[in-house]
Amino acid sequence: MTEQRREDWDPRSATVLQDQIRAYDTMRKQCPVAWSDYQQWTLFRHADLMQVLEDHKTFSNAVSVHLSVPNGMDPPEHTPYRRVIEPYFGPEPMARFEPQCREVARTLVQRLPKNEPVNVVEALSRPFALQIQCAFMGWPENLHQPLADWVQKNHQATLARDRQAMAEVAQEFDGYIRDLLNTRRQAGGQAPNDVTTSLMREQVNGKPMTDEQLISLLRNWTVGELATISASVSILVNYLAQHPALLRELKAAPDQLPLAIDEILRMDAPLISNRRVTTRDVNVGGKVISAGEKITILWASANRDEEVFGNPDDFCPQKNADKNLLYGAGVHECPGAPLARMELKVLMEELLKPLEALEMVKEHASERAMFPTGGFNVLPILFRQI
């Protein structure tokens, strides 16, 4: 059990939650390795995160007491699962999926109210994340609404650190996945030829994955995709609404979108943090952290570190690309990065085509999402179309 110690900060204070990004900027300068009862050790600097990401033996991903495939595993256990997953995000699968992704994006963009205020989160970012994930996995449309409701319940339980609620939410998701697996087994050779069916046929260490392993894998895959893609879309729309010159540049030169998207999401993180646990006593940023203590690695701060990026709000996509931790680094770098990048590029291409301008709606207040989620809960925007 961790000894009682004085808190360096309160991640849930009103001051922090009012503007998380600026609060993290301040902490990075004042106390870059900070203790709190809520997060235990929090790391704010880019260099300290790189120390963690490059030393998976000292900083373990096995934080949860529950099975977590492959997110909560370390090499060598992690390696065969990663080997199974990575081909699903290769160039050929991405090329095959892009037309379907574009159709989802185009349909949602065409349905947006024109020249009147709309909440981007409800009208675009959440529906896109949900529909695109189900399309990629081969899941039916009747799962859209249950999954949308589930995402909200999962976020609330995680924010509250309510273990019972988190367990109930996980069990609810498990039920959806078990139904999908059972339906495919009953269909036999007539089962749809999609990602879910293909995963059911994969082997790890010479054996098929158990239902528990498959469910854990699909839960981690889905939670990460739905939350971060939705947050990313709202962040991108908000940024372009406030930077009309950049919007015009990207509309004229859409080939610049991939680097621009990564850079905007560096400045305003869709995923705030991840966790690790130490396997030995270790010095991080001048502070000794004992074995067995939890660490929160704060992407939303490290990607704004002045020592690496200069002024964190300067838009410099080419200069900052190599140091950008948007998709992590090391053995746990996000395997789904090619899918996320393709989805966001396609959506922004479709959004910019008919667009003249994005305008903030001053009479309607936006509402930021709170830890552990980035982006917005409410983002009123007027889509001025040609």
XYZ file of C-alpha atoms in Angstrom:
386
model
C 0.000 0.000 0.000
C 1.309 3.469 -0.903
C 2.221 5.598 2.090
C 0.247 8.764 2.806
C 2.030 11.791 1.387
C 1.347 15.428 0.657
C -0.359 16.099 -2.658
C 1.504 18.235 -5.191
C -1.737 19.008 -7.015
C -5.393 18.003 -7.327
C -6.217 16.796 -10.869
C -9.955 17.072 -10.103
C -9.930 20.626 -8.754
C -12.216 23.168 -10.394
C -9.177 25.165 -11.528
C -7.687 22.201 -13.378
C -10.952 20.987 -14.904
C -11.887 24.484 -16.070
C -8.953 24.428 -18.512
C -7.023 21.168 -18.335
C -4.497 22.012 -21.052
C -3.422 25.302 -19.455
C -3.314 23.685 -16.018
C -0.989 21.014 -17.380
C 1.177 23.705 -18.987
C 1.571 25.303 -15.563
C 2.328 22.022 -13.787
C 4.928 21.104 -16.394
C 6.917 24.187 -15.348
C 6.213 24.161 -11.614
C 6.157 20.456 -10.682
C 6.767 18.178 -13.663
C 6.730 14.962 -11.583
C 3.752 15.372 -9.263
C 1.971 13.238 -6.672
C -1.792 13.136 -6.095
C -4.073 10.640 -4.415
C -6.183 10.455 -7.587
C -3.478 9.797 -10.201
C -0.545 8.850 -7.950
C 2.548 9.945 -9.918
C 1.840 12.168 -12.931
C 4.509 12.912 -15.526
C 4.193 16.137 -17.517
C 7.438 16.412 -19.514
C 8.243 14.887 -22.894
C 11.633 13.539 -21.741
C 10.104 11.807 -18.724
C 7.436 10.175 -20.870
C 10.103 8.964 -23.281
C 11.963 7.383 -20.355
C 8.795 5.441 -19.538
C 7.928 4.523 -23.126
C 11.418 3.242 -23.931
C 11.757 1.100 -20.784
C 8.791 -1.263 -20.669
C 10.624 -3.545 -18.245
C 10.685 -0.879 -15.539
C 7.366 0.751 -16.451
C 4.853 -2.048 -16.904
C 1.533 -1.854 -18.733
C 0.064 -4.536 -16.437
C -1.835 -1.987 -14.366
C -5.267 -3.635 -14.255
C -6.127 -6.723 -12.210
C -8.431 -7.734 -15.089
C -7.408 -9.309 -18.390
C -6.509 -6.562 -20.869
C -5.462 -7.763 -24.341
C -2.950 -6.536 -25.386
C -2.977 -3.110 -23.676
C -2.343 -4.476 -20.201
C 0.440 -6.845 -21.201
C 4.222 -6.595 -21.406
C 6.633 -8.448 -23.676
C 7.025 -11.352 -24.177
C 3.311 -11.984 -23.416
C 2.323 -8.876 -25.366
C 4.324 -9.707 -28.507
C 2.248 -12.508 -30.143
C -1.005 -10.570 -29.685
C 0.583 -7.516 -31.247
C 1.790 -9.678 -34.141
C -1.800 -10.818 -34.734
C -3.262 -7.306 -34.595
C -0.853 -5.283 -36.744
C -1.749 -6.809 -40.165
C -5.330 -5.551 -39.779
C -3.950 -2.007 -40.079
C -1.614 -2.620 -42.997
C -1.725 -0.669 -46.289
C -3.972 -3.184 -48.105
C -6.717 -3.373 -45.412
C -6.667 0.420 -45.171
C -7.034 0.783 -48.944
C -9.943 -1.690 -48.968
C -11.742 0.081 -46.149
C -11.243 3.653 -47.381
C -14.223 3.717 -49.818
C -16.598 2.556 -47.070
C -15.073 5.066 -44.668
C -15.559 7.821 -47.246
C -19.204 6.877 -47.771
C -19.877 7.103 -44.024
C -18.107 10.468 -43.869
C -19.840 11.873 -46.958
C -23.301 10.837 -45.741
C -22.808 12.467 -42.328
C -21.436 15.661 -43.880
C -24.373 15.877 -46.301
C -26.809 15.580 -43.396
C -25.290 18.480 -41.467
C -27.627 21.489 -41.191
C -26.378 24.198 -43.501
C -25.897 27.799 -42.401
C -27.412 27.245 -38.974
C -25.845 26.313 -35.607
C -25.279 22.626 -34.916
C -23.657 20.736 -32.047
C -20.734 19.090 -33.828
C -20.399 16.418 -31.135
C -23.927 15.076 -31.559
C -24.221 15.657 -35.299
C -20.796 14.590 -36.506
C -18.023 13.484 -34.158
C -19.827 10.825 -32.102
C -21.856 9.397 -35.012
C -18.753 9.225 -37.198
C -16.679 7.440 -34.544
C -19.465 4.967 -33.858
C -20.443 4.229 -37.447
C -16.881 3.935 -38.667
C -15.899 1.547 -35.894
C -18.906 -0.690 -36.514
C -18.240 -0.601 -40.266
C -14.609 -1.586 -39.808
C -15.456 -4.431 -37.421
C -18.450 -5.623 -39.452
C -20.957 -4.933 -36.671
C -24.693 -4.390 -37.421
C -26.400 -0.998 -37.381
C -28.698 -2.072 -34.543
C -25.624 -1.948 -32.303
C -25.067 1.782 -32.929
C -27.361 3.174 -30.238
C -26.512 0.625 -27.516
C -22.821 1.314 -28.094
C -23.386 5.084 -28.043
C -25.122 4.768 -24.675
C -22.422 2.422 -23.447
C -19.624 4.874 -24.261
C -21.242 7.505 -22.054
C -21.731 5.090 -19.161
C -18.163 3.864 -19.469
C -16.808 7.415 -19.409
C -18.865 8.351 -16.344
C -17.788 5.232 -14.440
C -14.130 5.792 -15.335
C -14.251 9.446 -14.320
C -15.814 8.576 -10.979
C -13.388 5.660 -10.434
C -16.499 3.686 -9.478
C -15.218 0.116 -9.584
C -18.657 -1.480 -9.340
C -20.037 0.685 -12.140
C -16.934 0.009 -14.248
C -17.400 -3.738 -13.774
C -21.082 -3.518 -14.733
C -20.286 -1.473 -17.822
C -17.585 -3.940 -18.866
C -20.028 -6.813 -18.398
C -22.596 -5.031 -20.561
C -20.073 -4.652 -23.391
C -19.022 -8.271 -22.993
C -22.640 -9.269 -23.591
C -22.759 -7.432 -26.920
C -19.557 -9.099 -28.075
C -20.587 -12.577 -26.934
C -23.751 -12.199 -29.029
C -21.665 -11.244 -32.075
C -19.315 -14.189 -31.578
C -22.174 -16.631 -31.066
C -24.004 -15.376 -34.155
C -20.910 -15.996 -36.264
C -20.369 -19.470 -34.819
C -23.972 -20.394 -35.583
C -23.548 -19.120 -39.144
C -20.506 -21.346 -39.666
C -19.231 -21.000 -43.213
C -21.898 -18.366 -43.916
C -20.484 -15.983 -41.291
C -19.654 -12.536 -42.709
C -16.099 -12.181 -43.971
C -15.176 -9.266 -41.734
C -12.579 -8.269 -39.137
C -14.488 -9.826 -36.237
C -14.843 -13.200 -37.966
C -11.201 -13.085 -39.009
C -10.052 -12.409 -35.432
C -12.017 -15.443 -34.269
C -9.842 -17.579 -36.545
C -6.518 -16.145 -35.374
C -4.122 -18.140 -33.226
C -1.799 -16.927 -30.490
C 1.054 -19.235 -29.516
C -0.514 -21.948 -31.667
C -3.958 -21.768 -30.042
C -7.206 -19.946 -30.921
C -7.963 -17.022 -28.635
C -10.530 -17.744 -25.928
C -13.750 -15.741 -25.805
C -12.354 -13.868 -22.803
C -9.264 -12.867 -24.787
C -11.297 -11.878 -27.850
C -13.746 -9.843 -25.775
C -10.942 -8.044 -23.966
C -9.200 -7.284 -27.252
C -12.382 -5.971 -28.867
C -13.318 -3.952 -25.783
C -9.940 -2.207 -25.690
C -10.049 -1.685 -29.446
C -13.549 -0.207 -29.347
C -13.152 2.003 -26.279
C -10.004 3.542 -27.689
C -11.460 4.095 -31.145
C -14.834 5.537 -30.156
C -13.518 7.987 -27.577
C -10.442 9.251 -29.380
C -11.910 9.539 -32.884
C -14.906 11.471 -31.572
C -12.664 13.765 -29.531
C -10.331 14.246 -32.498
C -13.135 15.346 -34.829
C -14.434 17.941 -32.380
C -10.899 19.259 -31.752
C -10.188 19.582 -35.491
C -13.447 21.393 -36.234
C -12.919 23.742 -33.295
C -9.359 24.582 -34.367
C -10.252 25.243 -38.000
C -13.190 27.414 -36.944
C -10.709 29.572 -35.038
C -8.075 29.535 -37.801
C -9.938 30.327 -41.052
C -6.723 30.959 -43.016
C -5.547 27.414 -42.291
C -8.960 26.067 -43.270
C -8.656 27.783 -46.646
C -5.108 26.446 -47.106
C -6.148 22.871 -46.369
C -9.188 23.141 -48.603
C -6.922 24.253 -51.452
C -4.223 21.658 -50.668
C -5.840 18.609 -49.013
C -2.562 16.681 -49.370
C -1.392 18.723 -46.359
C -4.158 17.312 -44.171
C -2.310 14.317 -42.623
C 0.487 16.382 -41.069
C -1.890 19.208 -40.169
C -4.266 16.831 -38.374
C -1.450 15.299 -36.319
C -0.172 18.752 -35.383
C -3.568 20.087 -34.300
C -4.058 16.990 -32.153
C -0.585 17.454 -30.675
C -1.626 20.842 -29.347
C -5.037 19.686 -28.110
C -4.956 16.021 -27.119
C -7.873 13.670 -27.874
C -6.428 11.133 -25.400
C -5.284 12.755 -22.166
C -3.295 9.996 -20.492
C -2.379 6.363 -19.975
C -1.097 4.482 -16.940
C 1.916 2.387 -16.021
C 3.163 0.668 -12.844
C 6.807 0.531 -11.773
C 8.515 -2.837 -11.391
C 11.501 -1.440 -9.435
C 12.605 1.698 -7.665
C 13.434 4.275 -10.309
C 14.443 7.932 -10.604
C 12.194 9.983 -12.863
C 12.839 13.689 -13.251
C 14.818 13.810 -10.026
C 12.222 12.005 -7.909
C 12.536 8.432 -6.690
C 9.441 6.365 -7.429
C 9.210 3.074 -5.565
C 8.447 -0.296 -7.105
C 4.734 -1.037 -7.437
C 3.565 2.581 -7.725
C 1.158 3.797 -10.407
C 2.218 6.399 -12.957
C -0.011 8.562 -15.134
C 1.733 9.551 -18.361
C 0.126 12.757 -19.566
C 0.134 12.928 -23.358
C -1.780 16.211 -23.201
C 1.190 17.824 -21.444
C 4.206 16.086 -22.980
C 3.057 16.990 -26.491
C 3.136 20.650 -25.484
C 6.559 20.626 -23.810
C 8.384 23.876 -24.610
C 11.751 22.111 -24.363
C 10.775 20.049 -27.414
C 8.236 22.105 -29.366
C 9.016 25.707 -28.437
C 5.775 27.640 -28.108
C 3.327 24.726 -27.834
C 0.590 26.662 -29.650
C 2.684 27.398 -32.738
C 1.403 25.389 -35.709
C 4.541 23.732 -37.134
C 3.546 20.336 -38.570
C 6.781 19.521 -40.388
C 9.046 20.599 -37.521
C 7.118 18.773 -34.822
C 6.147 15.533 -36.567
C 9.079 13.403 -35.382
C 8.557 14.233 -31.691
C 4.761 14.065 -31.708
C 3.488 11.432 -29.219
C -0.084 11.473 -30.521
C 0.012 7.704 -31.049
C 2.584 6.942 -28.371
C 6.012 5.397 -28.882
C 7.917 2.230 -28.113
C 6.512 -1.314 -28.032
C 3.036 -0.017 -27.120
C 2.772 2.547 -29.919
C -0.850 2.476 -31.072
C -1.238 -0.282 -33.704
C -4.432 1.367 -34.972
C -2.685 4.630 -35.908
C -2.964 3.966 -39.695
C -6.725 3.443 -39.346
C -7.242 6.550 -37.211
C -5.148 8.681 -39.559
C -7.029 7.435 -42.612
C -10.443 7.971 -40.992
C -9.650 11.521 -39.906
C -8.096 12.435 -43.257
C -11.099 11.120 -45.180
C -13.612 12.863 -42.935
C -11.802 16.204 -43.158
C -11.522 15.890 -46.947
C -15.271 15.335 -47.210
C -16.021 18.108 -44.727
C -13.868 20.707 -46.504
C -15.158 20.049 -50.030
C -18.491 21.928 -49.734
C -17.319 24.259 -46.976
C -16.870 28.009 -47.245
C -16.225 28.636 -43.550
C -16.682 27.301 -40.024
C -18.033 29.855 -37.586
C -18.143 29.759 -33.813
C -21.625 30.417 -32.403
C -21.102 33.047 -29.718
C -24.598 32.866 -28.259
C -24.175 29.138 -27.532
C -21.402 28.063 -25.171
C -19.136 25.143 -25.939
C -18.371 22.606 -23.230
C -15.064 20.823 -22.905
C -14.863 17.131 -22.062
C -13.074 16.344 -18.812
C -10.362 13.891 -17.819
C -9.749 11.215 -18.970
C -11.297 12.334 -22.276
C -10.196 15.166 -24.528
C -12.217 17.186 -27.004
C -15.711 18.512 -26.399
C -19.073 17.455 -25.005
C -20.789 20.392 -26.734
C -19.406 22.372 -29.682
C -21.871 24.713 -31.452
C -20.610 25.514 -34.962
C -22.173 27.045 -38.051
C -21.185 25.274 -41.282
C -21.126 27.981 -43.945
C -21.392 26.076 -47.214
C -20.733 27.146 -50.788
